[in-house]
XYZ file of C-alpha atoms in Angstrom:
229
model
C 116.213 -119.644 -239.347
C 115.039 -116.246 -241.278
C 113.536 -115.798 -238.459
C 116.001 -116.148 -235.682
C 118.344 -114.311 -237.595
C 115.685 -110.746 -237.964
C 115.217 -110.941 -233.818
C 118.948 -110.834 -233.708
C 119.892 -107.823 -235.646
C 116.531 -106.314 -233.854
C 117.845 -106.975 -230.692
C 121.445 -105.270 -231.943
C 119.297 -101.800 -233.461
C 117.326 -101.944 -230.325
C 121.504 -101.526 -228.050
C 122.346 -99.113 -230.813
C 119.485 -96.969 -229.680
C 120.044 -96.596 -226.123
C 121.986 -93.348 -226.670
C 119.385 -92.157 -229.300
C 115.620 -92.270 -227.757
C 114.157 -89.173 -229.943
C 115.465 -89.919 -232.943
C 114.095 -92.001 -235.888
C 116.050 -94.448 -236.968
C 115.389 -96.810 -239.892
C 115.607 -100.884 -239.356
C 115.903 -102.337 -242.584
C 114.228 -106.017 -243.345
C 115.660 -108.269 -246.244
C 113.198 -109.623 -248.387
C 113.599 -113.056 -247.507
C 113.098 -111.898 -243.357
C 109.075 -110.759 -244.648
C 108.039 -113.786 -246.312
C 109.404 -116.198 -243.364
C 107.405 -113.945 -241.431
C 104.257 -114.811 -243.469
C 104.844 -118.111 -243.879
C 105.340 -118.054 -240.132
C 101.809 -115.491 -239.245
C 99.830 -116.547 -242.073
C 100.969 -119.500 -244.460
C 101.256 -121.872 -241.361
C 97.516 -120.708 -239.653
C 95.480 -119.615 -242.432
C 94.977 -123.380 -243.906
C 93.087 -121.726 -247.265
C 96.464 -119.987 -248.542
C 98.973 -122.799 -249.429
C 101.814 -119.820 -250.986
C 101.817 -116.129 -249.712
C 104.774 -114.076 -251.143
C 105.636 -110.992 -251.712
C 108.757 -109.546 -254.425
C 109.782 -105.923 -252.514
C 111.099 -103.533 -255.450
C 111.980 -99.336 -255.090
C 108.311 -98.296 -254.100
C 105.922 -101.096 -254.766
C 105.454 -105.430 -254.128
C 104.448 -107.660 -255.964
C 102.416 -110.124 -253.784
C 101.622 -113.596 -254.592
C 98.996 -115.797 -252.505
C 97.979 -119.594 -253.839
C 94.012 -120.429 -252.542
C 92.754 -123.823 -252.055
C 89.128 -122.930 -251.123
C 86.103 -124.265 -251.486
C 86.693 -126.332 -254.278
C 88.360 -123.697 -256.441
C 92.566 -123.536 -256.747
C 94.207 -120.609 -257.530
C 96.896 -118.688 -257.692
C 97.222 -115.376 -258.240
C 99.272 -111.760 -258.335
C 98.943 -108.731 -257.898
C 101.313 -104.674 -257.704
C 100.859 -102.791 -254.419
C 102.208 -99.127 -253.197
C 102.616 -98.972 -249.364
C 101.009 -95.938 -248.405
C 101.246 -96.295 -244.459
C 102.475 -99.172 -241.811
C 101.817 -98.164 -238.246
C 102.917 -100.404 -235.259
C 102.475 -99.348 -231.594
C 101.067 -100.109 -228.484
C 97.683 -98.865 -229.725
C 97.410 -99.661 -233.550
C 98.568 -102.298 -235.846
C 98.158 -101.203 -239.519
C 99.926 -102.115 -242.391
C 97.660 -99.374 -245.691
C 98.274 -100.586 -248.927
C 97.495 -99.150 -252.803
C 96.728 -101.513 -254.848
C 97.983 -100.665 -258.408
C 97.268 -103.205 -260.712
C 94.652 -105.168 -261.464
C 94.666 -109.363 -260.212
C 96.116 -111.636 -262.128
C 94.717 -115.292 -261.982
C 97.867 -116.559 -263.232
C 96.494 -120.430 -262.869
C 93.118 -121.434 -262.378
C 91.562 -125.128 -261.227
C 87.896 -125.939 -259.696
C 85.798 -128.947 -258.835
C 83.585 -128.442 -261.403
C 83.372 -126.401 -265.473
C 80.396 -124.858 -264.023
C 82.447 -122.656 -261.186
C 84.884 -122.361 -262.756
C 83.168 -120.392 -265.994
C 80.893 -118.331 -262.380
C 84.636 -116.890 -261.110
C 85.514 -116.132 -265.589
C 82.325 -114.409 -265.476
C 82.980 -112.830 -261.899
C 86.049 -111.152 -262.741
C 85.524 -109.873 -266.208
C 82.258 -107.864 -264.164
C 84.017 -106.760 -262.084
C 87.332 -105.453 -264.728
C 84.589 -105.272 -267.176
C 81.810 -103.430 -265.682
C 82.916 -101.909 -262.731
C 85.933 -100.737 -264.082
C 87.302 -102.062 -260.098
C 89.539 -104.828 -258.671
C 87.394 -107.832 -256.905
C 90.491 -108.481 -254.657
C 89.311 -105.699 -251.574
C 85.716 -107.123 -251.922
C 86.055 -110.557 -251.449
C 89.217 -109.894 -248.873
C 86.448 -107.873 -246.621
C 84.295 -110.279 -247.006
C 86.179 -113.278 -246.084
C 87.281 -110.566 -242.811
C 91.092 -110.249 -243.803
C 90.769 -106.727 -244.463
C 88.872 -103.767 -245.052
C 89.025 -101.786 -248.704
C 88.197 -98.447 -249.595
C 88.549 -97.389 -253.789
C 91.784 -99.659 -254.636
C 93.032 -98.911 -251.502
C 93.117 -101.773 -248.750
C 93.439 -101.094 -244.850
C 95.050 -104.743 -242.420
C 94.169 -104.264 -239.095
C 96.872 -106.513 -237.228
C 95.573 -106.347 -233.698
C 93.835 -108.876 -233.782
C 96.581 -111.570 -234.368
C 99.361 -110.262 -232.863
C 97.445 -108.979 -229.795
C 97.688 -112.498 -228.628
C 101.661 -112.682 -228.265
C 102.517 -110.982 -225.379
C 106.215 -110.762 -226.877
C 105.504 -108.653 -229.855
C 103.177 -106.356 -227.845
C 105.607 -105.517 -224.978
C 107.702 -104.566 -227.516
C 106.113 -102.128 -229.559
C 105.499 -100.520 -225.707
C 108.839 -100.220 -226.105
C 109.827 -99.940 -229.691
C 107.452 -98.346 -232.513
C 106.796 -97.983 -235.906
C 105.887 -94.961 -237.600
C 105.732 -96.310 -240.931
C 107.659 -97.544 -244.050
C 109.523 -97.337 -247.097
C 110.410 -100.032 -249.759
C 113.793 -100.094 -251.711
C 114.628 -103.503 -253.419
C 113.728 -106.638 -251.741
C 113.707 -104.730 -248.506
C 111.202 -102.740 -246.774
C 112.862 -100.223 -244.372
C 111.083 -99.337 -241.482
C 111.209 -96.006 -239.566
C 111.073 -96.522 -235.601
C 111.823 -94.628 -233.031
C 112.231 -95.652 -228.762
C 108.822 -94.930 -226.323
C 111.882 -94.252 -223.418
C 108.910 -94.168 -220.819
C 108.191 -97.494 -221.376
C 111.658 -98.413 -221.272
C 112.500 -97.118 -218.230
C 110.377 -99.297 -216.578
C 112.250 -102.434 -218.691
C 115.453 -104.200 -218.213
C 117.137 -105.366 -221.533
C 116.020 -106.054 -225.367
C 115.636 -109.812 -223.871
C 113.107 -109.004 -221.978
C 111.234 -108.090 -225.761
C 112.664 -110.920 -228.175
C 113.833 -114.181 -226.474
C 114.784 -117.412 -228.098
C 111.482 -118.262 -227.148
C 109.175 -116.364 -229.013
C 107.035 -117.471 -232.153
C 106.731 -120.931 -230.254
C 103.263 -122.899 -230.776
C 102.343 -121.473 -227.818
C 102.507 -117.718 -228.617
C 100.915 -118.350 -232.777
C 98.219 -116.655 -232.880
C 95.666 -118.182 -235.514
C 95.031 -116.021 -238.465
C 91.970 -116.765 -239.330
C 89.308 -120.214 -239.299
C 88.712 -120.529 -243.175
C 85.582 -123.560 -242.715
C 83.158 -120.747 -241.357
C 83.308 -119.602 -244.587
C 84.438 -121.505 -247.825
C 81.297 -122.433 -248.401
C 79.959 -119.110 -248.404
C 82.759 -117.807 -251.108
C 80.748 -119.724 -254.251
C-alpha cells in the first residue's frame, strides 16, 4: 500500500545518504502518500473526522475536511501555505499560514436553530472580526494553536508513542519543507552522531511499523463534543 511504498522510498534515500552525512538532501513525498498518512494517523484515530485530505500545489495547498460532531455534519476547505516544518528528536512541528477564509461546502445539523447559530458564528468572524474562526476552533478543541493567521501543529504528543518513528528522528531529521505540484519536498539531514550507534535503516523502519500496537491515539473527541455548540 502507500505507506509501505513510502517506507521503501525512505529506506533507499537513507542508504544513499550514508556517504553524504553533512549534506542536506531532498526527500520527495507524493500527494497520495501525504493523504495516506493523514488517513492513517488522523482520520482513523479521530472519530469526529470522517475525511482529511490535501491537494498540493506550488507553494500552497488546499485542505479538505469532513466533520461529524455534536450533531453537526460539515464539509469545509481552506487554502494554506507551508511556513515551516521541523521534525527531529526534540521538536515535531508543522506551521501553516492560512491564506483564505474557510469555505463551508456542505452543512447539515440536527436542528434548524443549531444550523442558524453556526452560520451566525461564521458571519460574525468574517464580517465583524475580519478573520477566520478555524484557528480559534482548532485551539479550543486542543488540536493546534494559532496566532493571527498562523497555525502551529505540534505532533509530539502523538508521535512520541511510536518508538519506530522517534528512533528514526534520532537518525534523520527534517529541517524544513517545500510544496510543489502534487508533492511535498522534505529537506532532510542525517544525524551522523546517532547513526554511529545504529546498524541499518531496518532498525528505523520495518514491516511492522504502523501496526495497531504502535498507532497513536490522537484525541478523544467524546470529551469535547458536547461543548462545541
